[in-house]
Amino acid sequence: MKNIQKKPIIIAVFTIIILCLLLYLKQGFSSGEKVGNGQTITKTGFALDTVVSVTVYDKKDEAAAAEAIALCSDFEDIFSRTKEGSMLWEFNNGAELPSSSELASVISSARYYSGISSGAFSITMGGVSSLYDFTGENNIPPDASLVTKALEHSGDDKIIISGDTLKLADFETKADLGAIAKGYIADRIKEYLESKGVKRGIIDLGGNILCFGGKPDGSNYNIGIQYPLKNSREYLCAISVNTASVVTSGVYERSFTYEGELYHHILNPETGLPVKNGLVSVTIVSDSSEKADALSTTCFVLGKEKGLELVNSMEDTYAAFVDENLNIYYSDGFEAQLSKAS
Ligand code: AMP
Ligand code: MG
């Protein structure tokens, strides 16, 4: 009898939850414009293989925000590994690259992070990365012999610099800037917005977040560190920043499970296999988004001890390492930025 009386209530609660969920999904992924309290304007699109959004706080900045989203697509013509005819695609297919180009400047930064990490950060593993299929149906690990063969064509020595040009040593070597390009692009988008007089905003390139100028009321932004599960909207903690980039590398972003084993997209350059060191994510906070992006991947590969040592040796750079038991390990100074709202 009791159960019969509860049934309509359960159905009503269930219906409300479903409606809320649908509304939430619609808002989160709608392409185009989302106007919040009348001042907050978010422009959203799909570019760089991910959802990108730019938030500004003044109606007069709306056109600049829309243009910033369009710029993200323009950057694909330089940095996309898969878009035929992009500058990176041409480079990967034998073209020489002028060292004065934007692409060469990001490759040069990448070589710096490779150098300071004894090769843990490696952009020449495109041939290895492309053996893994994280998106399609074919979620099985690649054949070990193929990985070994592809690894023979990776390494910084495969980038040949002569005079004012760069080229790759052979046709099997493929550069992949997936661990640094979004950060670089976020820095450029910020420069663009500032050149248009935008004083404050948030640039979110698929979780590569750059915020600047603080909120209109003068307070800081609270940026959450995602709970390390695919598509999770929950946060482990939040940090309070006025102007900074917050970038996370996590196993949950692109991964699959095969015979009980997790295969994810951050690879050990020595083995070509997904890094397995007990970590599930690394978050970096820095003024430079390019640095935060490159370092989040670098520190993930280096692991907790070496990664913390590296970040602690850098000024104004902070890190949070999360292990598979959800323990969080902070670099010096990170905890001072933990948001009171967390
Ligand atoms: P992120 O999400 O910034 O950590 O970048 C991960 C992406 O960078 C992967 O999807 C690969 O395209 C590429 N990648 C994987 N392993 C490495 C590595 N050890 N060094 C540099 N890039 C990597
Ligand atoms: Mg990265």
CSV table of C-alpha atoms and ligand atoms in Angstrom, one decimal:
chain,number,residue,atom,x,y,z
A,1,MET,CA,0.0,0.0,0.0
A,2,LYS,CA,2.8,2.4,1.0
A,3,ASN,CA,4.6,1.7,-2.2
A,4,ILE,CA,1.6,2.5,-4.3
A,5,GLN,CA,1.3,6.0,-2.7
A,6,LYS,CA,5.0,6.7,-3.3
A,7,LYS,CA,4.9,5.8,-7.0
A,8,PRO,CA,3.5,9.2,-8.3
A,9,ILE,CA,6.0,11.1,-6.2
A,10,ILE,CA,8.9,9.0,-7.6
A,11,ILE,CA,7.7,9.5,-11.1
A,12,ALA,CA,7.4,13.3,-10.6
A,13,VAL,CA,10.9,13.5,-9.1
A,14,PHE,CA,12.3,11.4,-11.9
A,15,THR,CA,10.6,13.6,-14.5
A,16,ILE,CA,12.0,16.8,-12.9
A,17,ILE,CA,15.5,15.3,-12.9
A,18,ILE,CA,15.3,14.4,-16.6
A,19,LEU,CA,14.0,17.9,-17.5
A,20,CYS,CA,16.8,19.5,-15.5
A,21,LEU,CA,19.3,17.3,-17.2
A,22,LEU,CA,18.0,18.1,-20.7
A,23,LEU,CA,18.1,21.8,-19.9
A,24,TYR,CA,21.6,21.5,-18.6
A,25,LEU,CA,22.9,19.6,-21.6
A,26,LYS,CA,21.2,22.1,-24.0
A,27,GLN,CA,22.9,25.0,-22.3
A,28,GLY,CA,26.2,23.4,-22.0
A,29,PHE,CA,26.6,22.4,-25.6
A,30,SER,CA,24.5,24.8,-27.6
A,31,SER,CA,26.4,26.4,-30.4
A,32,GLY,CA,26.4,30.2,-30.5
A,33,GLU,CA,25.4,32.6,-27.9
A,34,LYS,CA,24.4,32.2,-24.3
A,35,VAL,CA,23.4,35.3,-22.4
A,36,GLY,CA,23.3,34.9,-18.6
A,37,ASN,CA,22.4,37.6,-16.2
A,38,GLY,CA,22.4,40.3,-18.9
A,39,GLN,CA,26.1,41.0,-18.6
A,40,THR,CA,27.7,37.6,-19.1
A,41,ILE,CA,28.0,36.7,-22.7
A,42,THR,CA,29.4,33.3,-23.8
A,43,LYS,CA,30.1,32.4,-27.4
A,44,THR,CA,30.6,28.6,-28.0
A,45,GLY,CA,31.7,26.6,-31.0
A,46,PHE,CA,33.5,23.4,-32.0
A,47,ALA,CA,37.1,23.8,-33.1
A,48,LEU,CA,40.5,22.2,-32.5
A,49,ASP,CA,38.6,18.9,-32.0
A,50,THR,CA,36.8,20.1,-28.9
A,51,VAL,CA,34.2,22.5,-27.6
A,52,VAL,CA,35.6,26.0,-27.3
A,53,SER,CA,34.0,28.9,-25.5
A,54,VAL,CA,34.8,32.6,-24.8
A,55,THR,CA,33.0,34.5,-22.0
A,56,VAL,CA,33.0,38.3,-21.7
A,57,TYR,CA,31.2,40.6,-19.4
A,58,ASP,CA,30.3,43.6,-21.4
A,59,LYS,CA,27.7,43.8,-24.3
A,60,LYS,CA,30.2,45.8,-26.3
A,61,ASP,CA,32.7,42.9,-26.2
A,62,GLU,CA,30.2,40.5,-27.8
A,63,ALA,CA,31.5,40.8,-31.4
A,64,ALA,CA,35.1,40.3,-30.2
A,65,ALA,CA,34.1,37.1,-28.4
A,66,ALA,CA,32.4,35.8,-31.6
A,67,GLU,CA,35.5,36.7,-33.6
A,68,ALA,CA,37.7,34.8,-31.0
A,69,ILE,CA,35.7,31.7,-31.6
A,70,ALA,CA,36.2,32.1,-35.4
A,71,LEU,CA,39.9,32.5,-34.8
A,72,CYS,CA,40.0,29.1,-33.1
A,73,SER,CA,39.0,27.5,-36.4
A,74,ASP,CA,41.6,29.6,-38.3
A,75,PHE,CA,44.3,28.1,-36.0
A,76,GLU,CA,43.3,24.7,-37.3
A,77,ASP,CA,44.9,25.7,-40.6
A,78,ILE,CA,48.2,25.8,-38.7
A,79,PHE,CA,48.1,23.3,-35.9
A,80,SER,CA,45.8,20.5,-37.0
A,81,ARG,CA,47.6,17.2,-37.5
A,82,THR,CA,44.6,15.6,-39.3
A,83,LYS,CA,43.3,18.5,-41.5
A,84,GLU,CA,44.8,18.0,-45.0
A,85,GLY,CA,46.7,21.0,-46.1
A,86,SER,CA,47.2,22.5,-42.7
A,87,MET,CA,50.8,23.8,-42.0
A,88,LEU,CA,51.4,20.9,-39.6
A,89,TRP,CA,50.0,18.4,-42.1
A,90,GLU,CA,52.4,19.7,-44.8
A,91,PHE,CA,55.3,19.6,-42.4
A,92,ASN,CA,54.4,16.0,-41.5
A,93,ASN,CA,54.4,15.2,-45.2
A,94,GLY,CA,57.8,16.5,-46.0
A,95,ALA,CA,57.5,20.3,-46.4
A,96,GLU,CA,60.2,22.5,-45.0
A,97,LEU,CA,59.1,25.0,-42.5
A,98,PRO,CA,60.4,28.6,-42.1
A,99,SER,CA,61.8,29.1,-38.6
A,100,SER,CA,60.1,32.5,-38.5
A,101,SER,CA,56.6,30.8,-38.7
A,102,GLU,CA,54.2,30.4,-35.8
A,103,LEU,CA,54.3,26.7,-36.1
A,104,ALA,CA,58.1,26.7,-35.8
A,105,SER,CA,57.9,28.9,-32.7
A,106,VAL,CA,55.6,26.4,-31.0
A,107,ILE,CA,57.8,23.5,-32.1
A,108,SER,CA,60.7,25.4,-30.6
A,109,SER,CA,58.8,25.8,-27.3
A,110,ALA,CA,58.0,22.1,-27.4
A,111,ARG,CA,61.7,21.3,-27.8
A,112,TYR,CA,62.4,23.4,-24.7
A,113,TYR,CA,59.9,21.3,-22.6
A,114,SER,CA,61.4,18.1,-24.0
A,115,GLY,CA,64.9,19.4,-23.0
A,116,ILE,CA,64.0,20.2,-19.4
A,117,SER,CA,62.2,16.8,-19.0
A,118,SER,CA,64.9,14.6,-20.6
A,119,GLY,CA,62.5,13.7,-23.3
A,120,ALA,CA,59.3,13.0,-21.2
A,121,PHE,CA,57.6,15.6,-23.4
A,122,SER,CA,57.9,14.5,-27.0
A,123,ILE,CA,56.0,16.0,-30.0
A,124,THR,CA,57.5,13.5,-32.5
A,125,MET,CA,55.3,10.6,-31.3
A,126,GLY,CA,52.5,11.3,-33.8
A,127,GLY,CA,53.2,8.0,-35.5
A,128,VAL,CA,52.7,6.2,-32.2
A,129,SER,CA,49.7,8.2,-31.1
A,130,SER,CA,47.9,7.5,-34.3
A,131,LEU,CA,48.1,3.7,-33.6
A,132,TYR,CA,45.6,4.2,-30.8
A,133,ASP,CA,41.9,4.7,-31.6
A,134,PHE,CA,40.3,6.5,-28.7
A,135,THR,CA,37.3,7.7,-30.6
A,136,GLY,CA,36.0,4.9,-32.9
A,137,GLU,CA,34.7,1.5,-32.3
A,138,ASN,CA,38.1,-0.2,-32.6
A,139,ASN,CA,39.1,0.2,-29.0
A,140,ILE,CA,41.9,-2.4,-28.9
A,141,PRO,CA,45.5,-1.6,-28.1
A,142,PRO,CA,47.9,-1.5,-31.1
A,143,ASP,CA,50.2,-4.4,-32.0
A,144,ALA,CA,53.4,-4.1,-29.9
A,145,SER,CA,55.6,-4.5,-33.0
A,146,LEU,CA,53.9,-1.5,-34.7
A,147,VAL,CA,54.5,0.6,-31.6
A,148,THR,CA,58.2,-0.4,-31.5
A,149,LYS,CA,58.5,0.4,-35.2
A,150,ALA,CA,56.8,3.8,-34.9
A,151,LEU,CA,59.0,4.6,-31.9
A,152,GLU,CA,62.1,4.3,-34.1
A,153,HIS,CA,60.8,7.4,-35.9
A,154,SER,CA,60.3,9.6,-32.8
A,155,GLY,CA,62.7,11.7,-30.9
A,156,ASP,CA,63.9,15.3,-31.0
A,157,ASP,CA,66.8,14.3,-33.3
A,158,LYS,CA,64.1,13.7,-36.0
A,159,ILE,CA,63.5,17.4,-36.2
A,160,ILE,CA,66.3,18.7,-38.5
A,161,ILE,CA,67.1,22.4,-38.2
A,162,SER,CA,69.2,23.8,-41.0
A,163,GLY,CA,69.7,27.5,-41.5
A,164,ASP,CA,66.2,29.2,-41.4
A,165,THR,CA,64.2,26.1,-41.9
A,166,LEU,CA,63.0,23.0,-40.1
A,167,LYS,CA,62.1,19.6,-41.5
A,168,LEU,CA,61.4,16.1,-40.3
A,169,ALA,CA,64.0,13.5,-40.8
A,170,ASP,CA,61.8,11.0,-42.6
A,171,PHE,CA,58.2,10.4,-43.8
A,172,GLU,CA,57.4,8.1,-40.9
A,173,THR,CA,58.2,10.8,-38.3
A,174,LYS,CA,55.0,12.7,-37.5
A,175,ALA,CA,54.8,15.8,-35.2
A,176,ASP,CA,51.8,16.0,-32.9
A,177,LEU,CA,51.3,19.3,-31.0
A,178,GLY,CA,48.2,18.1,-29.1
A,179,ALA,CA,49.9,18.7,-25.8
A,180,ILE,CA,50.8,22.3,-26.3
A,181,ALA,CA,48.9,23.9,-29.2
A,182,LYS,CA,45.7,24.7,-27.3
A,183,GLY,CA,47.7,26.6,-24.7
A,184,TYR,CA,49.5,28.6,-27.3
A,185,ILE,CA,46.2,29.4,-29.1
A,186,ALA,CA,44.6,30.5,-25.8
A,187,ASP,CA,47.4,33.0,-25.3
A,188,ARG,CA,46.9,34.4,-28.8
A,189,ILE,CA,43.1,34.6,-28.3
A,190,LYS,CA,43.7,36.6,-25.1
A,191,GLU,CA,46.0,39.0,-27.0
A,192,TYR,CA,43.4,39.4,-29.6
A,193,LEU,CA,40.6,40.1,-27.1
A,194,GLU,CA,42.8,42.6,-25.3
A,195,SER,CA,43.7,44.3,-28.6
A,196,LYS,CA,39.9,44.8,-29.0
A,197,GLY,CA,39.7,46.5,-25.6
A,198,VAL,CA,38.2,43.5,-23.7
A,199,LYS,CA,39.3,43.9,-20.1
A,200,ARG,CA,38.1,40.6,-18.6
A,201,GLY,CA,37.0,37.2,-19.8
A,202,ILE,CA,37.4,33.5,-19.8
A,203,ILE,CA,38.8,31.4,-22.7
A,204,ASP,CA,38.0,27.7,-22.5
A,205,LEU,CA,39.4,25.5,-25.2
A,206,GLY,CA,38.2,22.1,-24.2
A,207,GLY,CA,39.2,22.5,-20.6
A,208,ASN,CA,42.4,24.5,-21.3
A,209,ILE,CA,41.2,27.5,-19.4
A,210,LEU,CA,42.6,31.0,-19.4
A,211,CYS,CA,40.9,33.8,-17.5
A,212,PHE,CA,42.0,37.4,-17.2
A,213,GLY,CA,41.1,40.7,-15.5
A,214,GLY,CA,39.0,39.2,-12.7
A,215,LYS,CA,35.2,39.3,-12.5
A,216,PRO,CA,33.3,42.6,-13.1
A,217,ASP,CA,32.8,43.0,-9.3
A,218,GLY,CA,36.5,42.8,-8.7
A,219,SER,CA,36.5,39.3,-7.3
A,220,ASN,CA,38.6,36.4,-8.6
A,221,TYR,CA,37.4,33.6,-10.8
A,222,ASN,CA,36.9,30.2,-9.2
A,223,ILE,CA,38.2,27.5,-11.5
A,224,GLY,CA,37.4,23.9,-10.7
A,225,ILE,CA,39.7,21.0,-11.1
A,226,GLN,CA,37.6,18.3,-12.7
A,227,TYR,CA,36.8,15.1,-10.8
A,228,PRO,CA,38.9,12.7,-12.9
A,229,LEU,CA,36.2,10.9,-14.7
A,230,LYS,CA,35.1,11.2,-18.4
A,231,ASN,CA,32.6,14.1,-18.8
A,232,SER,CA,32.3,14.6,-15.1
A,233,ARG,CA,30.9,18.0,-14.1
A,234,GLU,CA,32.0,17.6,-10.5
A,235,TYR,CA,35.1,19.2,-9.1
A,236,LEU,CA,37.7,17.9,-6.7
A,237,CYS,CA,38.5,21.4,-5.6
A,238,ALA,CA,38.5,24.9,-7.0
A,239,ILE,CA,41.2,27.6,-7.2
A,240,SER,CA,40.8,31.3,-7.0
A,241,VAL,CA,42.6,33.3,-9.7
A,242,ASN,CA,42.4,36.8,-11.2
A,243,THR,CA,44.5,36.3,-14.3
A,244,ALA,CA,46.0,32.9,-15.0
A,245,SER,CA,45.7,29.7,-17.1
A,246,VAL,CA,44.6,26.5,-15.5
A,247,VAL,CA,45.3,23.4,-17.6
A,248,THR,CA,44.7,19.8,-16.7
A,249,SER,CA,46.1,16.6,-18.4
A,250,GLY,CA,44.0,13.6,-17.4
A,251,VAL,CA,43.7,9.9,-18.2
A,252,TYR,CA,39.9,10.3,-18.5
A,253,GLU,CA,40.0,12.7,-21.5
A,254,ARG,CA,40.7,10.1,-24.2
A,255,SER,CA,40.9,6.5,-23.1
A,256,PHE,CA,39.4,3.1,-23.4
A,257,THR,CA,39.5,-0.1,-21.3
A,258,TYR,CA,40.6,-3.4,-22.8
A,259,GLU,CA,40.7,-6.6,-20.8
A,260,GLY,CA,40.4,-4.7,-17.6
A,261,GLU,CA,43.4,-2.4,-18.5
A,262,LEU,CA,43.0,1.4,-19.0
A,263,TYR,CA,44.6,2.7,-22.2
A,264,HIS,CA,44.8,6.5,-22.3
A,265,HIS,CA,46.3,9.2,-24.5
A,266,ILE,CA,49.4,10.4,-22.6
A,267,LEU,CA,52.2,8.2,-23.8
A,268,ASN,CA,55.6,7.3,-22.4
A,269,PRO,CA,58.1,8.2,-25.1
A,270,GLU,CA,60.4,5.4,-24.1
A,271,THR,CA,57.8,2.6,-24.5
A,272,GLY,CA,55.0,4.2,-26.6
A,273,LEU,CA,52.5,2.8,-24.0
A,274,PRO,CA,50.2,4.9,-21.9
A,275,VAL,CA,51.9,6.3,-18.9
A,276,LYS,CA,51.2,4.2,-15.8
A,277,ASN,CA,52.5,5.8,-12.7
A,278,GLY,CA,49.5,6.0,-10.4
A,279,LEU,CA,48.5,9.4,-11.5
A,280,VAL,CA,45.1,10.2,-13.0
A,281,SER,CA,45.5,14.0,-13.6
A,282,VAL,CA,47.9,16.9,-13.3
A,283,THR,CA,46.8,20.5,-13.2
A,284,ILE,CA,49.1,23.4,-13.8
A,285,VAL,CA,48.5,27.1,-13.0
A,286,SER,CA,50.6,29.6,-14.9
A,287,ASP,CA,50.4,33.1,-16.5
A,288,SER,CA,51.3,31.4,-19.8
A,289,SER,CA,48.7,29.0,-21.2
A,290,GLU,CA,51.3,27.5,-23.5
A,291,LYS,CA,53.5,26.8,-20.5
A,292,ALA,CA,50.6,25.4,-18.4
A,293,ASP,CA,49.5,23.1,-21.3
A,294,ALA,CA,53.0,21.8,-22.1
A,295,LEU,CA,53.8,21.4,-18.4
A,296,SER,CA,50.6,19.5,-17.5
A,297,THR,CA,51.6,16.8,-20.0
A,298,THR,CA,55.3,16.9,-19.1
A,299,CYS,CA,54.6,16.5,-15.4
A,300,PHE,CA,52.1,13.7,-16.0
A,301,VAL,CA,54.8,11.8,-17.8
A,302,LEU,CA,57.5,12.6,-15.2
A,303,GLY,CA,55.3,11.5,-12.3
A,304,LYS,CA,54.6,13.0,-8.9
A,305,GLU,CA,58.2,13.3,-7.5
A,306,LYS,CA,60.0,14.6,-10.6
A,307,GLY,CA,57.1,16.7,-11.7
A,308,LEU,CA,56.8,18.4,-8.3
A,309,GLU,CA,60.6,19.0,-8.3
A,310,LEU,CA,60.3,20.6,-11.7
A,311,VAL,CA,57.4,22.9,-10.9
A,312,ASN,CA,58.9,23.9,-7.6
A,313,SER,CA,62.0,25.1,-9.4
A,314,MET,CA,59.8,27.5,-11.5
A,315,GLU,CA,58.6,30.9,-10.5
A,316,ASP,CA,54.8,31.7,-10.5
A,317,THR,CA,54.0,28.1,-11.6
A,318,TYR,CA,51.8,25.8,-9.5
A,319,ALA,CA,50.7,22.2,-9.8
A,320,ALA,CA,48.3,19.7,-8.3
A,321,PHE,CA,48.9,16.0,-8.9
A,322,VAL,CA,45.9,13.6,-8.4
A,323,ASP,CA,46.5,9.9,-7.9
A,324,GLU,CA,44.2,7.0,-8.5
A,325,ASN,CA,43.0,7.1,-4.9
A,326,LEU,CA,42.1,10.7,-5.4
A,327,ASN,CA,44.9,12.0,-3.1
A,328,ILE,CA,46.0,15.4,-4.2
A,329,TYR,CA,49.6,16.6,-4.0
A,330,TYR,CA,50.2,20.3,-4.3
A,331,SER,CA,53.4,22.1,-5.4
A,332,ASP,CA,54.6,25.0,-3.1
A,333,GLY,CA,52.2,27.9,-3.2
A,334,PHE,CA,49.3,26.0,-4.8
A,335,GLU,CA,47.2,25.7,-1.6
A,336,ALA,CA,47.3,29.5,-1.1
A,337,GLN,CA,45.2,29.7,-4.3
A,338,LEU,CA,42.6,27.1,-3.3
A,339,SER,CA,39.3,28.8,-3.5
A,340,LYS,CA,37.3,29.4,-0.3
A,341,ALA,CA,34.3,28.4,-2.5
A,342,SER,CA,35.6,24.9,-2.8
B,1,AMP,P1,47.4,17.0,-23.0
B,1,AMP,O1,45.9,16.7,-23.0
B,1,AMP,O2,47.7,18.4,-23.1
B,1,AMP,O3,48.1,16.3,-21.9
B,1,AMP,O4,48.0,16.3,-24.4
B,1,AMP,C1,47.8,15.0,-24.7
B,1,AMP,C2,48.1,14.8,-26.2
B,1,AMP,O5,49.4,15.1,-26.5
B,1,AMP,C3,47.8,13.4,-26.6
B,1,AMP,O6,46.5,13.2,-27.1
B,1,AMP,C4,48.8,13.2,-27.7
B,1,AMP,O7,48.3,13.8,-28.9
B,1,AMP,C5,50.0,14.0,-27.3
B,1,AMP,N1,51.0,13.3,-26.4
B,1,AMP,C6,50.8,12.1,-25.8
B,1,AMP,N2,51.9,11.8,-25.1
B,1,AMP,C7,52.7,12.9,-25.2
B,1,AMP,C8,54.0,13.1,-24.6
B,1,AMP,N3,54.7,12.3,-23.8
B,1,AMP,N4,54.6,14.3,-24.9
B,1,AMP,C9,54.0,15.2,-25.7
B,1,AMP,N5,52.8,15.0,-26.3
B,1,AMP,C10,52.1,13.8,-26.0
B,2,MG,MG,49.2,19.6,-22.4
